[in-house]
Amino acid sequence: MRPTVRSRLWAAGTAFVSGFVIANVGILLITGADRWLWLATAVVLMITGAVGVLVADTGRRLSLWAVLGFELFVVATLAPLWWAFAVALTPADTTADSLLPADPRWSVFGDVLGAGVLRDAALTSVAAATAATVVAMLLAVPAAYALTRRRVRGGRVVVVSFVAVLLAPLVALAGPWSVTAADLGVLGSRWSVAPVLLLVALPLAVWLSIPVLRDAPWSLR
């Protein structure tokens, strides 16, 4: 579907006005080096609006709303990551108040990478994820085969239940599992994370295995 001229003009106007507002906020309210980030964002949006006016009456299949949405998506994605990066570079006795720290401490990354805690955490994550994946596949493949090849009463309910489990956030399991792990005496051990990962890996493995086994050729069944 080719965008209309009116739609392109509305998108161009929205981009230009947004850039104009951001530029004024950056000039009037933002101080320091952060002002250049605001101005750069404003320039990109205003250029998008100007180009949108030039191509509004052309036959190109170009959606300016999609371009504007992509630009806003990039800004919304990069801004928190950039802020986390700036906080990491800020010295410990200083409060981060700028996206461009005046005195960045680059040695912090070397200190983190050289710490034994990070290596232990990475090893724990790899070991727990590998164990959960292996166990999940050993259980998921037979379950998916039964749900696709056998007429099981309530099979659809089981599949929906698996999908519902995937929608549950892992943080909701942190409290109950911490209490259970403490009662079992495994809290803080390397393998105490594997059962929580298995609760997500198993439904996901079953859900992904069902279409694979359903569409597999007869020679492989």
mmCIF file with all atom_site columns, C-alpha atoms in Angstrom:
data_model
loop_
_atom_site.group_PDB
_atom_site.id
_atom_site.type_symbol
_atom_site.label_atom_id
_atom_site.label_alt_id
_atom_site.label_comp_id
_atom_site.label_asym_id
_atom_site.label_entity_id
_atom_site.label_seq_id
_atom_site.pdbx_PDB_ins_code
_atom_site.Cartn_x
_atom_site.Cartn_y
_atom_site.Cartn_z
_atom_site.occupancy
_atom_site.B_iso_or_equiv
_atom_site.pdbx_formal_charge
_atom_site.auth_seq_id
_atom_site.auth_comp_id
_atom_site.auth_asym_id
_atom_site.auth_atom_id
_atom_site.pdbx_PDB_model_num
ATOM 1   C CA . MET A 1 1   ? 0.000  0.000   0.000  1.00 0.00 ? 1   MET A CA 1
ATOM 2   C CA . ARG A 1 2   ? 1.546  3.273   -1.132 1.00 0.00 ? 2   ARG A CA 1
ATOM 3   C CA . PRO A 1 3   ? 1.492  6.088   1.461  1.00 0.00 ? 3   PRO A CA 1
ATOM 4   C CA . THR A 1 4   ? -0.588 9.119   0.509  1.00 0.00 ? 4   THR A CA 1
ATOM 5   C CA . VAL A 1 5   ? 0.805  12.613  0.127  1.00 0.00 ? 5   VAL A CA 1
ATOM 6   C CA . ARG A 1 6   ? -1.204 13.815  3.126  1.00 0.00 ? 6   ARG A CA 1
ATOM 7   C CA . SER A 1 7   ? 0.164  11.009  5.312  1.00 0.00 ? 7   SER A CA 1
ATOM 8   C CA . ARG A 1 8   ? 3.731  11.842  4.306  1.00 0.00 ? 8   ARG A CA 1
ATOM 9   C CA . LEU A 1 9   ? 3.210  15.540  4.958  1.00 0.00 ? 9   LEU A CA 1
ATOM 10  C CA . TRP A 1 10  ? 1.761  14.815  8.400  1.00 0.00 ? 10  TRP A CA 1
ATOM 11  C CA . ALA A 1 11  ? 4.736  12.582  9.190  1.00 0.00 ? 11  ALA A CA 1
ATOM 12  C CA . ALA A 1 12  ? 7.177  15.198  7.902  1.00 0.00 ? 12  ALA A CA 1
ATOM 13  C CA . GLY A 1 13  ? 5.502  17.902  9.954  1.00 0.00 ? 13  GLY A CA 1
ATOM 14  C CA . THR A 1 14  ? 5.520  15.743  13.071 1.00 0.00 ? 14  THR A CA 1
ATOM 15  C CA . ALA A 1 15  ? 9.228  14.996  12.631 1.00 0.00 ? 15  ALA A CA 1
ATOM 16  C CA . PHE A 1 16  ? 10.131 18.647  12.037 1.00 0.00 ? 16  PHE A CA 1
ATOM 17  C CA . VAL A 1 17  ? 8.080  19.959  14.973 1.00 0.00 ? 17  VAL A CA 1
ATOM 18  C CA . SER A 1 18  ? 9.493  17.264  17.266 1.00 0.00 ? 18  SER A CA 1
ATOM 19  C CA . GLY A 1 19  ? 13.014 18.205  16.242 1.00 0.00 ? 19  GLY A CA 1
ATOM 20  C CA . PHE A 1 20  ? 12.252 21.898  16.736 1.00 0.00 ? 20  PHE A CA 1
ATOM 21  C CA . VAL A 1 21  ? 10.925 21.273  20.258 1.00 0.00 ? 21  VAL A CA 1
ATOM 22  C CA . ILE A 1 22  ? 13.905 19.083  21.185 1.00 0.00 ? 22  ILE A CA 1
ATOM 23  C CA . ALA A 1 23  ? 16.314 21.725  19.854 1.00 0.00 ? 23  ALA A CA 1
ATOM 24  C CA . ASN A 1 24  ? 14.710 24.441  21.968 1.00 0.00 ? 24  ASN A CA 1
ATOM 25  C CA . VAL A 1 25  ? 14.744 22.248  25.064 1.00 0.00 ? 25  VAL A CA 1
ATOM 26  C CA . GLY A 1 26  ? 18.407 21.487  24.470 1.00 0.00 ? 26  GLY A CA 1
ATOM 27  C CA . ILE A 1 27  ? 19.329 25.146  24.005 1.00 0.00 ? 27  ILE A CA 1
ATOM 28  C CA . LEU A 1 28  ? 17.252 26.580  26.858 1.00 0.00 ? 28  LEU A CA 1
ATOM 29  C CA . LEU A 1 29  ? 17.287 23.862  29.521 1.00 0.00 ? 29  LEU A CA 1
ATOM 30  C CA . ILE A 1 30  ? 20.259 21.564  28.924 1.00 0.00 ? 30  ILE A CA 1
ATOM 31  C CA . THR A 1 31  ? 23.766 22.573  29.911 1.00 0.00 ? 31  THR A CA 1
ATOM 32  C CA . GLY A 1 32  ? 27.176 21.090  29.321 1.00 0.00 ? 32  GLY A CA 1
ATOM 33  C CA . ALA A 1 33  ? 28.108 18.532  26.719 1.00 0.00 ? 33  ALA A CA 1
ATOM 34  C CA . ASP A 1 34  ? 24.652 16.913  26.823 1.00 0.00 ? 34  ASP A CA 1
ATOM 35  C CA . ARG A 1 35  ? 23.323 19.865  24.854 1.00 0.00 ? 35  ARG A CA 1
ATOM 36  C CA . TRP A 1 36  ? 25.078 18.567  21.726 1.00 0.00 ? 36  TRP A CA 1
ATOM 37  C CA . LEU A 1 37  ? 23.289 15.222  22.010 1.00 0.00 ? 37  LEU A CA 1
ATOM 38  C CA . TRP A 1 38  ? 19.935 16.989  22.132 1.00 0.00 ? 38  TRP A CA 1
ATOM 39  C CA . LEU A 1 39  ? 20.871 19.168  19.184 1.00 0.00 ? 39  LEU A CA 1
ATOM 40  C CA . ALA A 1 40  ? 22.087 16.173  17.169 1.00 0.00 ? 40  ALA A CA 1
ATOM 41  C CA . THR A 1 41  ? 18.787 14.383  17.787 1.00 0.00 ? 41  THR A CA 1
ATOM 42  C CA . ALA A 1 42  ? 16.877 17.512  16.797 1.00 0.00 ? 42  ALA A CA 1
ATOM 43  C CA . VAL A 1 43  ? 18.889 17.918  13.593 1.00 0.00 ? 43  VAL A CA 1
ATOM 44  C CA . VAL A 1 44  ? 18.171 14.327  12.549 1.00 0.00 ? 44  VAL A CA 1
ATOM 45  C CA . LEU A 1 45  ? 14.430 14.772  13.122 1.00 0.00 ? 45  LEU A CA 1
ATOM 46  C CA . MET A 1 46  ? 14.299 18.119  11.332 1.00 0.00 ? 46  MET A CA 1
ATOM 47  C CA . ILE A 1 47  ? 16.233 16.727  8.356  1.00 0.00 ? 47  ILE A CA 1
ATOM 48  C CA . THR A 1 48  ? 13.767 13.839  8.268  1.00 0.00 ? 48  THR A CA 1
ATOM 49  C CA . GLY A 1 49  ? 10.928 16.343  8.131  1.00 0.00 ? 49  GLY A CA 1
ATOM 50  C CA . ALA A 1 50  ? 12.569 18.367  5.361  1.00 0.00 ? 50  ALA A CA 1
ATOM 51  C CA . VAL A 1 51  ? 13.318 15.286  3.274  1.00 0.00 ? 51  VAL A CA 1
ATOM 52  C CA . GLY A 1 52  ? 9.785  14.084  3.883  1.00 0.00 ? 52  GLY A CA 1
ATOM 53  C CA . VAL A 1 53  ? 8.382  17.238  2.310  1.00 0.00 ? 53  VAL A CA 1
ATOM 54  C CA . LEU A 1 54  ? 10.625 16.779  -0.738 1.00 0.00 ? 54  LEU A CA 1
ATOM 55  C CA . VAL A 1 55  ? 9.559  13.163  -1.326 1.00 0.00 ? 55  VAL A CA 1
ATOM 56  C CA . ALA A 1 56  ? 5.920  13.587  -0.321 1.00 0.00 ? 56  ALA A CA 1
ATOM 57  C CA . ASP A 1 57  ? 4.689  13.797  -3.907 1.00 0.00 ? 57  ASP A CA 1
ATOM 58  C CA . THR A 1 58  ? 6.921  11.092  -5.386 1.00 0.00 ? 58  THR A CA 1
ATOM 59  C CA . GLY A 1 59  ? 5.958  7.572   -6.365 1.00 0.00 ? 59  GLY A CA 1
ATOM 60  C CA . ARG A 1 60  ? 8.404  5.898   -4.002 1.00 0.00 ? 60  ARG A CA 1
ATOM 61  C CA . ARG A 1 61  ? 7.029  3.350   -1.564 1.00 0.00 ? 61  ARG A CA 1
ATOM 62  C CA . LEU A 1 62  ? 8.462  5.122   1.466  1.00 0.00 ? 62  LEU A CA 1
ATOM 63  C CA . SER A 1 63  ? 6.610  5.403   4.764  1.00 0.00 ? 63  SER A CA 1
ATOM 64  C CA . LEU A 1 64  ? 7.812  8.434   6.672  1.00 0.00 ? 64  LEU A CA 1
ATOM 65  C CA . TRP A 1 65  ? 5.908  7.237   9.732  1.00 0.00 ? 65  TRP A CA 1
ATOM 66  C CA . ALA A 1 66  ? 8.034  4.084   9.674  1.00 0.00 ? 66  ALA A CA 1
ATOM 67  C CA . VAL A 1 67  ? 11.217 6.161   9.366  1.00 0.00 ? 67  VAL A CA 1
ATOM 68  C CA . LEU A 1 68  ? 10.134 8.429   12.222 1.00 0.00 ? 68  LEU A CA 1
ATOM 69  C CA . GLY A 1 69  ? 9.176  5.442   14.359 1.00 0.00 ? 69  GLY A CA 1
ATOM 70  C CA . PHE A 1 70  ? 12.536 3.815   13.697 1.00 0.00 ? 70  PHE A CA 1
ATOM 71  C CA . GLU A 1 71  ? 14.386 6.973   14.727 1.00 0.00 ? 71  GLU A CA 1
ATOM 72  C CA . LEU A 1 72  ? 12.389 7.275   17.937 1.00 0.00 ? 72  LEU A CA 1
ATOM 73  C CA . PHE A 1 73  ? 12.949 3.568   18.606 1.00 0.00 ? 73  PHE A CA 1
ATOM 74  C CA . VAL A 1 74  ? 16.707 4.014   18.229 1.00 0.00 ? 74  VAL A CA 1
ATOM 75  C CA . VAL A 1 75  ? 16.695 6.980   20.617 1.00 0.00 ? 75  VAL A CA 1
ATOM 76  C CA . ALA A 1 76  ? 14.547 5.176   23.196 1.00 0.00 ? 76  ALA A CA 1
ATOM 77  C CA . THR A 1 77  ? 16.798 2.116   22.980 1.00 0.00 ? 77  THR A CA 1
ATOM 78  C CA . LEU A 1 78  ? 20.176 3.826   23.039 1.00 0.00 ? 78  LEU A CA 1
ATOM 79  C CA . ALA A 1 79  ? 19.405 6.436   25.701 1.00 0.00 ? 79  ALA A CA 1
ATOM 80  C CA . PRO A 1 80  ? 19.126 3.995   28.666 1.00 0.00 ? 80  PRO A CA 1
ATOM 81  C CA . LEU A 1 81  ? 22.144 2.011   27.447 1.00 0.00 ? 81  LEU A CA 1
ATOM 82  C CA . TRP A 1 82  ? 24.187 5.177   27.057 1.00 0.00 ? 82  TRP A CA 1
ATOM 83  C CA . TRP A 1 83  ? 23.132 6.328   30.533 1.00 0.00 ? 83  TRP A CA 1
ATOM 84  C CA . ALA A 1 84  ? 24.227 2.997   32.047 1.00 0.00 ? 84  ALA A CA 1
ATOM 85  C CA . PHE A 1 85  ? 27.548 3.340   30.217 1.00 0.00 ? 85  PHE A CA 1
ATOM 86  C CA . ALA A 1 86  ? 27.985 6.887   31.541 1.00 0.00 ? 86  ALA A CA 1
ATOM 87  C CA . VAL A 1 87  ? 27.210 5.781   35.107 1.00 0.00 ? 87  VAL A CA 1
ATOM 88  C CA . ALA A 1 88  ? 29.808 3.020   34.796 1.00 0.00 ? 88  ALA A CA 1
ATOM 89  C CA . LEU A 1 89  ? 32.446 5.554   33.740 1.00 0.00 ? 89  LEU A CA 1
ATOM 90  C CA . THR A 1 90  ? 31.637 7.967   36.566 1.00 0.00 ? 90  THR A CA 1
ATOM 91  C CA . PRO A 1 91  ? 34.017 7.796   39.571 1.00 0.00 ? 91  PRO A CA 1
ATOM 92  C CA . ALA A 1 92  ? 32.645 6.140   42.700 1.00 0.00 ? 92  ALA A CA 1
ATOM 93  C CA . ASP A 1 93  ? 32.566 9.352   44.756 1.00 0.00 ? 93  ASP A CA 1
ATOM 94  C CA . THR A 1 94  ? 30.744 11.325  42.047 1.00 0.00 ? 94  THR A CA 1
ATOM 95  C CA . THR A 1 95  ? 27.055 11.371  41.135 1.00 0.00 ? 95  THR A CA 1
ATOM 96  C CA . ALA A 1 96  ? 26.374 10.826  37.446 1.00 0.00 ? 96  ALA A CA 1
ATOM 97  C CA . ASP A 1 97  ? 24.558 13.859  36.063 1.00 0.00 ? 97  ASP A CA 1
ATOM 98  C CA . SER A 1 98  ? 25.582 13.814  32.401 1.00 0.00 ? 98  SER A CA 1
ATOM 99  C CA . LEU A 1 99  ? 25.516 11.441  29.469 1.00 0.00 ? 99  LEU A CA 1
ATOM 100 C CA . LEU A 1 100 ? 29.077 12.552  28.701 1.00 0.00 ? 100 LEU A CA 1
ATOM 101 C CA . PRO A 1 101 ? 31.128 12.335  31.924 1.00 0.00 ? 101 PRO A CA 1
ATOM 102 C CA . ALA A 1 102 ? 33.752 15.052  32.241 1.00 0.00 ? 102 ALA A CA 1
ATOM 103 C CA . ASP A 1 103 ? 36.284 12.742  33.928 1.00 0.00 ? 103 ASP A CA 1
ATOM 104 C CA . PRO A 1 104 ? 35.528 9.188   32.752 1.00 0.00 ? 104 PRO A CA 1
ATOM 105 C CA . ARG A 1 105 ? 37.206 6.325   34.596 1.00 0.00 ? 105 ARG A CA 1
ATOM 106 C CA . TRP A 1 106 ? 38.047 3.777   31.899 1.00 0.00 ? 106 TRP A CA 1
ATOM 107 C CA . SER A 1 107 ? 39.868 1.469   34.296 1.00 0.00 ? 107 SER A CA 1
ATOM 108 C CA . VAL A 1 108 ? 36.557 0.303   35.756 1.00 0.00 ? 108 VAL A CA 1
ATOM 109 C CA . PHE A 1 109 ? 36.037 -2.155  32.895 1.00 0.00 ? 109 PHE A CA 1
ATOM 110 C CA . GLY A 1 110 ? 39.437 -3.725  33.444 1.00 0.00 ? 110 GLY A CA 1
ATOM 111 C CA . ASP A 1 111 ? 38.712 -4.036  37.159 1.00 0.00 ? 111 ASP A CA 1
ATOM 112 C CA . VAL A 1 112 ? 35.402 -5.777  36.496 1.00 0.00 ? 112 VAL A CA 1
ATOM 113 C CA . LEU A 1 113 ? 36.795 -8.158  33.890 1.00 0.00 ? 113 LEU A CA 1
ATOM 114 C CA . GLY A 1 114 ? 39.687 -9.051  36.168 1.00 0.00 ? 114 GLY A CA 1
ATOM 115 C CA . ALA A 1 115 ? 37.519 -9.739  39.210 1.00 0.00 ? 115 ALA A CA 1
ATOM 116 C CA . GLY A 1 116 ? 36.987 -13.353 40.226 1.00 0.00 ? 116 GLY A CA 1
ATOM 117 C CA . VAL A 1 117 ? 33.336 -12.697 41.028 1.00 0.00 ? 117 VAL A CA 1
ATOM 118 C CA . LEU A 1 118 ? 32.545 -12.050 37.369 1.00 0.00 ? 118 LEU A CA 1
ATOM 119 C CA . ARG A 1 119 ? 34.245 -15.266 36.250 1.00 0.00 ? 119 ARG A CA 1
ATOM 120 C CA . ASP A 1 120 ? 32.366 -17.279 38.872 1.00 0.00 ? 120 ASP A CA 1
ATOM 121 C CA . ALA A 1 121 ? 29.062 -15.682 37.842 1.00 0.00 ? 121 ALA A CA 1
ATOM 122 C CA . ALA A 1 122 ? 29.723 -16.390 34.153 1.00 0.00 ? 122 ALA A CA 1
ATOM 123 C CA . LEU A 1 123 ? 30.650 -20.004 34.907 1.00 0.00 ? 123 LEU A CA 1
ATOM 124 C CA . THR A 1 124 ? 27.529 -20.418 37.017 1.00 0.00 ? 124 THR A CA 1
ATOM 125 C CA . SER A 1 125 ? 25.330 -18.991 34.247 1.00 0.00 ? 125 SER A CA 1
ATOM 126 C CA . VAL A 1 126 ? 26.852 -21.242 31.572 1.00 0.00 ? 126 VAL A CA 1
ATOM 127 C CA . ALA A 1 127 ? 26.650 -24.370 33.735 1.00 0.00 ? 127 ALA A CA 1
ATOM 128 C CA . ALA A 1 128 ? 23.078 -23.728 34.896 1.00 0.00 ? 128 ALA A CA 1
ATOM 129 C CA . ALA A 1 129 ? 21.858 -22.805 31.404 1.00 0.00 ? 129 ALA A CA 1
ATOM 130 C CA . THR A 1 130 ? 23.495 -25.881 29.855 1.00 0.00 ? 130 THR A CA 1
ATOM 131 C CA . ALA A 1 131 ? 22.008 -28.212 32.456 1.00 0.00 ? 131 ALA A CA 1
ATOM 132 C CA . ALA A 1 132 ? 18.548 -26.662 32.109 1.00 0.00 ? 132 ALA A CA 1
ATOM 133 C CA . THR A 1 133 ? 18.711 -26.881 28.299 1.00 0.00 ? 133 THR A CA 1
ATOM 134 C CA . VAL A 1 134 ? 19.768 -30.546 28.255 1.00 0.00 ? 134 VAL A CA 1
ATOM 135 C CA . VAL A 1 135 ? 17.092 -31.595 30.742 1.00 0.00 ? 135 VAL A CA 1
ATOM 136 C CA . ALA A 1 136 ? 14.454 -29.503 28.973 1.00 0.00 ? 136 ALA A CA 1
ATOM 137 C CA . MET A 1 137 ? 15.168 -31.097 25.585 1.00 0.00 ? 137 MET A CA 1
ATOM 138 C CA . LEU A 1 138 ? 15.141 -34.619 27.044 1.00 0.00 ? 138 LEU A CA 1
ATOM 139 C CA . LEU A 1 139 ? 11.675 -33.949 28.441 1.00 0.00 ? 139 LEU A CA 1
ATOM 140 C CA . ALA A 1 140 ? 10.319 -31.655 25.724 1.00 0.00 ? 140 ALA A CA 1
ATOM 141 C CA . VAL A 1 141 ? 10.876 -33.858 22.664 1.00 0.00 ? 141 VAL A CA 1
ATOM 142 C CA . PRO A 1 142 ? 8.806  -36.825 23.970 1.00 0.00 ? 142 PRO A CA 1
ATOM 143 C CA . ALA A 1 143 ? 6.133  -34.433 25.243 1.00 0.00 ? 143 ALA A CA 1
ATOM 144 C CA . ALA A 1 144 ? 5.949  -32.594 21.911 1.00 0.00 ? 144 ALA A CA 1
ATOM 145 C CA . TYR A 1 145 ? 5.818  -35.895 20.026 1.00 0.00 ? 145 TYR A CA 1
ATOM 146 C CA . ALA A 1 146 ? 2.912  -37.070 22.173 1.00 0.00 ? 146 ALA A CA 1
ATOM 147 C CA . LEU A 1 147 ? 1.042  -33.802 21.666 1.00 0.00 ? 147 LEU A CA 1
ATOM 148 C CA . THR A 1 148 ? 1.488  -33.895 17.873 1.00 0.00 ? 148 THR A CA 1
ATOM 149 C CA . ARG A 1 149 ? 1.302  -37.619 17.043 1.00 0.00 ? 149 ARG A CA 1
ATOM 150 C CA . ARG A 1 150 ? -1.116 -38.897 19.688 1.00 0.00 ? 150 ARG A CA 1
ATOM 151 C CA . ARG A 1 151 ? -4.680 -37.828 20.235 1.00 0.00 ? 151 ARG A CA 1
ATOM 152 C CA . VAL A 1 152 ? -4.387 -36.665 23.813 1.00 0.00 ? 152 VAL A CA 1
ATOM 153 C CA . ARG A 1 153 ? -7.452 -35.295 25.537 1.00 0.00 ? 153 ARG A CA 1
ATOM 154 C CA . GLY A 1 154 ? -6.764 -31.752 26.656 1.00 0.00 ? 154 GLY A CA 1
ATOM 155 C CA . GLY A 1 155 ? -3.724 -31.411 24.412 1.00 0.00 ? 155 GLY A CA 1
ATOM 156 C CA . ARG A 1 156 ? -4.602 -27.856 23.434 1.00 0.00 ? 156 ARG A CA 1
ATOM 157 C CA . VAL A 1 157 ? -5.015 -26.915 27.080 1.00 0.00 ? 157 VAL A CA 1
ATOM 158 C CA . VAL A 1 158 ? -1.540 -28.273 27.789 1.00 0.00 ? 158 VAL A CA 1
ATOM 159 C CA . VAL A 1 159 ? -0.020 -26.234 24.952 1.00 0.00 ? 159 VAL A CA 1
ATOM 160 C CA . VAL A 1 160 ? -1.820 -23.074 26.108 1.00 0.00 ? 160 VAL A CA 1
ATOM 161 C CA . SER A 1 161 ? -0.567 -23.736 29.635 1.00 0.00 ? 161 SER A CA 1
ATOM 162 C CA . PHE A 1 162 ? 2.999  -23.922 28.343 1.00 0.00 ? 162 PHE A CA 1
ATOM 163 C CA . VAL A 1 163 ? 2.593  -20.592 26.564 1.00 0.00 ? 163 VAL A CA 1
ATOM 164 C CA . ALA A 1 164 ? 1.052  -19.051 29.699 1.00 0.00 ? 164 ALA A CA 1
ATOM 165 C CA . VAL A 1 165 ? 4.095  -20.111 31.713 1.00 0.00 ? 165 VAL A CA 1
ATOM 166 C CA . LEU A 1 166 ? 6.337  -18.324 29.198 1.00 0.00 ? 166 LEU A CA 1
ATOM 167 C CA . LEU A 1 167 ? 4.437  -15.089 29.816 1.00 0.00 ? 167 LEU A CA 1
ATOM 168 C CA . ALA A 1 168 ? 5.179  -15.188 33.549 1.00 0.00 ? 168 ALA A CA 1
ATOM 169 C CA . PRO A 1 169 ? 8.188  -13.035 34.526 1.00 0.00 ? 169 PRO A CA 1
ATOM 170 C CA . LEU A 1 170 ? 11.137 -14.845 36.069 1.00 0.00 ? 170 LEU A CA 1
ATOM 171 C CA . VAL A 1 171 ? 11.337 -12.277 38.851 1.00 0.00 ? 171 VAL A CA 1
ATOM 172 C CA . ALA A 1 172 ? 8.022  -13.608 40.184 1.00 0.00 ? 172 ALA A CA 1
ATOM 173 C CA . LEU A 1 173 ? 9.787  -16.880 40.998 1.00 0.00 ? 173 LEU A CA 1
ATOM 174 C CA . ALA A 1 174 ? 12.698 -15.267 42.824 1.00 0.00 ? 174 ALA A CA 1
ATOM 175 C CA . GLY A 1 175 ? 11.009 -14.983 46.212 1.00 0.00 ? 175 GLY A CA 1
ATOM 176 C CA . PRO A 1 176 ? 9.332  -18.411 46.419 1.00 0.00 ? 176 PRO A CA 1
ATOM 177 C CA . TRP A 1 177 ? 12.358 -20.242 45.043 1.00 0.00 ? 177 TRP A CA 1
ATOM 178 C CA . SER A 1 178 ? 14.732 -18.424 47.403 1.00 0.00 ? 178 SER A CA 1
ATOM 179 C CA . VAL A 1 179 ? 12.703 -19.637 50.378 1.00 0.00 ? 179 VAL A CA 1
ATOM 180 C CA . THR A 1 180 ? 12.546 -23.173 48.973 1.00 0.00 ? 180 THR A CA 1
ATOM 181 C CA . ALA A 1 181 ? 16.267 -23.228 48.195 1.00 0.00 ? 181 ALA A CA 1
ATOM 182 C CA . ALA A 1 182 ? 17.056 -21.988 51.704 1.00 0.00 ? 182 ALA A CA 1
ATOM 183 C CA . ASP A 1 183 ? 14.910 -24.734 53.222 1.00 0.00 ? 183 ASP A CA 1
ATOM 184 C CA . LEU A 1 184 ? 16.696 -27.328 51.072 1.00 0.00 ? 184 LEU A CA 1
ATOM 185 C CA . GLY A 1 185 ? 20.094 -25.926 51.983 1.00 0.00 ? 185 GLY A CA 1
ATOM 186 C CA . VAL A 1 186 ? 21.117 -25.172 48.374 1.00 0.00 ? 186 VAL A CA 1
ATOM 187 C CA . LEU A 1 187 ? 20.725 -21.395 48.423 1.00 0.00 ? 187 LEU A CA 1
ATOM 188 C CA . GLY A 1 188 ? 23.887 -19.823 47.026 1.00 0.00 ? 188 GLY A CA 1
ATOM 189 C CA . SER A 1 189 ? 25.103 -22.972 45.316 1.00 0.00 ? 189 SER A CA 1
ATOM 190 C CA . ARG A 1 190 ? 25.996 -23.056 41.636 1.00 0.00 ? 190 ARG A CA 1
ATOM 191 C CA . TRP A 1 191 ? 23.098 -25.315 40.664 1.00 0.00 ? 191 TRP A CA 1
ATOM 192 C CA . SER A 1 192 ? 20.371 -23.527 42.612 1.00 0.00 ? 192 SER A CA 1
ATOM 193 C CA . VAL A 1 193 ? 19.538 -21.413 39.532 1.00 0.00 ? 193 VAL A CA 1
ATOM 194 C CA . ALA A 1 194 ? 18.999 -24.386 37.200 1.00 0.00 ? 194 ALA A CA 1
ATOM 195 C CA . PRO A 1 195 ? 15.463 -25.318 38.418 1.00 0.00 ? 195 PRO A CA 1
ATOM 196 C CA . VAL A 1 196 ? 14.234 -21.767 37.807 1.00 0.00 ? 196 VAL A CA 1
ATOM 197 C CA . LEU A 1 197 ? 15.721 -21.765 34.307 1.00 0.00 ? 197 LEU A CA 1
ATOM 198 C CA . LEU A 1 198 ? 14.148 -25.170 33.681 1.00 0.00 ? 198 LEU A CA 1
ATOM 199 C CA . LEU A 1 199 ? 10.698 -23.765 34.454 1.00 0.00 ? 199 LEU A CA 1
ATOM 200 C CA . VAL A 1 200 ? 11.115 -21.467 31.445 1.00 0.00 ? 200 VAL A CA 1
ATOM 201 C CA . ALA A 1 201 ? 13.274 -23.662 29.212 1.00 0.00 ? 201 ALA A CA 1
ATOM 202 C CA . LEU A 1 202 ? 10.923 -26.660 29.335 1.00 0.00 ? 202 LEU A CA 1
ATOM 203 C CA . PRO A 1 203 ? 7.734  -24.873 28.145 1.00 0.00 ? 203 PRO A CA 1
ATOM 204 C CA . LEU A 1 204 ? 9.755  -23.008 25.518 1.00 0.00 ? 204 LEU A CA 1
ATOM 205 C CA . ALA A 1 205 ? 11.353 -26.231 24.255 1.00 0.00 ? 205 ALA A CA 1
ATOM 206 C CA . VAL A 1 206 ? 7.969  -27.966 24.040 1.00 0.00 ? 206 VAL A CA 1
ATOM 207 C CA . TRP A 1 207 ? 6.401  -25.019 22.229 1.00 0.00 ? 207 TRP A CA 1
ATOM 208 C CA . LEU A 1 208 ? 9.245  -24.865 19.691 1.00 0.00 ? 208 LEU A CA 1
ATOM 209 C CA . SER A 1 209 ? 9.396  -28.648 19.210 1.00 0.00 ? 209 SER A CA 1
ATOM 210 C CA . ILE A 1 210 ? 5.695  -29.056 18.389 1.00 0.00 ? 210 ILE A CA 1
ATOM 211 C CA . PRO A 1 211 ? 5.787  -27.408 14.908 1.00 0.00 ? 211 PRO A CA 1
ATOM 212 C CA . VAL A 1 212 ? 9.105  -29.120 14.108 1.00 0.00 ? 212 VAL A CA 1
ATOM 213 C CA . LEU A 1 213 ? 7.740  -32.591 14.850 1.00 0.00 ? 213 LEU A CA 1
ATOM 214 C CA . ARG A 1 214 ? 4.405  -31.814 13.195 1.00 0.00 ? 214 ARG A CA 1
ATOM 215 C CA . ASP A 1 215 ? 6.056  -30.797 9.915  1.00 0.00 ? 215 ASP A CA 1
ATOM 216 C CA . ALA A 1 216 ? 8.872  -33.360 9.949  1.00 0.00 ? 216 ALA A CA 1
ATOM 217 C CA . PRO A 1 217 ? 8.835  -35.845 7.007  1.00 0.00 ? 217 PRO A CA 1
ATOM 218 C CA . TRP A 1 218 ? 7.659  -39.386 7.685  1.00 0.00 ? 218 TRP A CA 1
ATOM 219 C CA . SER A 1 219 ? 11.142 -40.804 7.144  1.00 0.00 ? 219 SER A CA 1
ATOM 220 C CA . LEU A 1 220 ? 12.379 -38.938 10.225 1.00 0.00 ? 220 LEU A CA 1
ATOM 221 C CA . ARG A 1 221 ? 9.527  -39.843 12.566 1.00 0.00 ? 221 ARG A CA 1
#
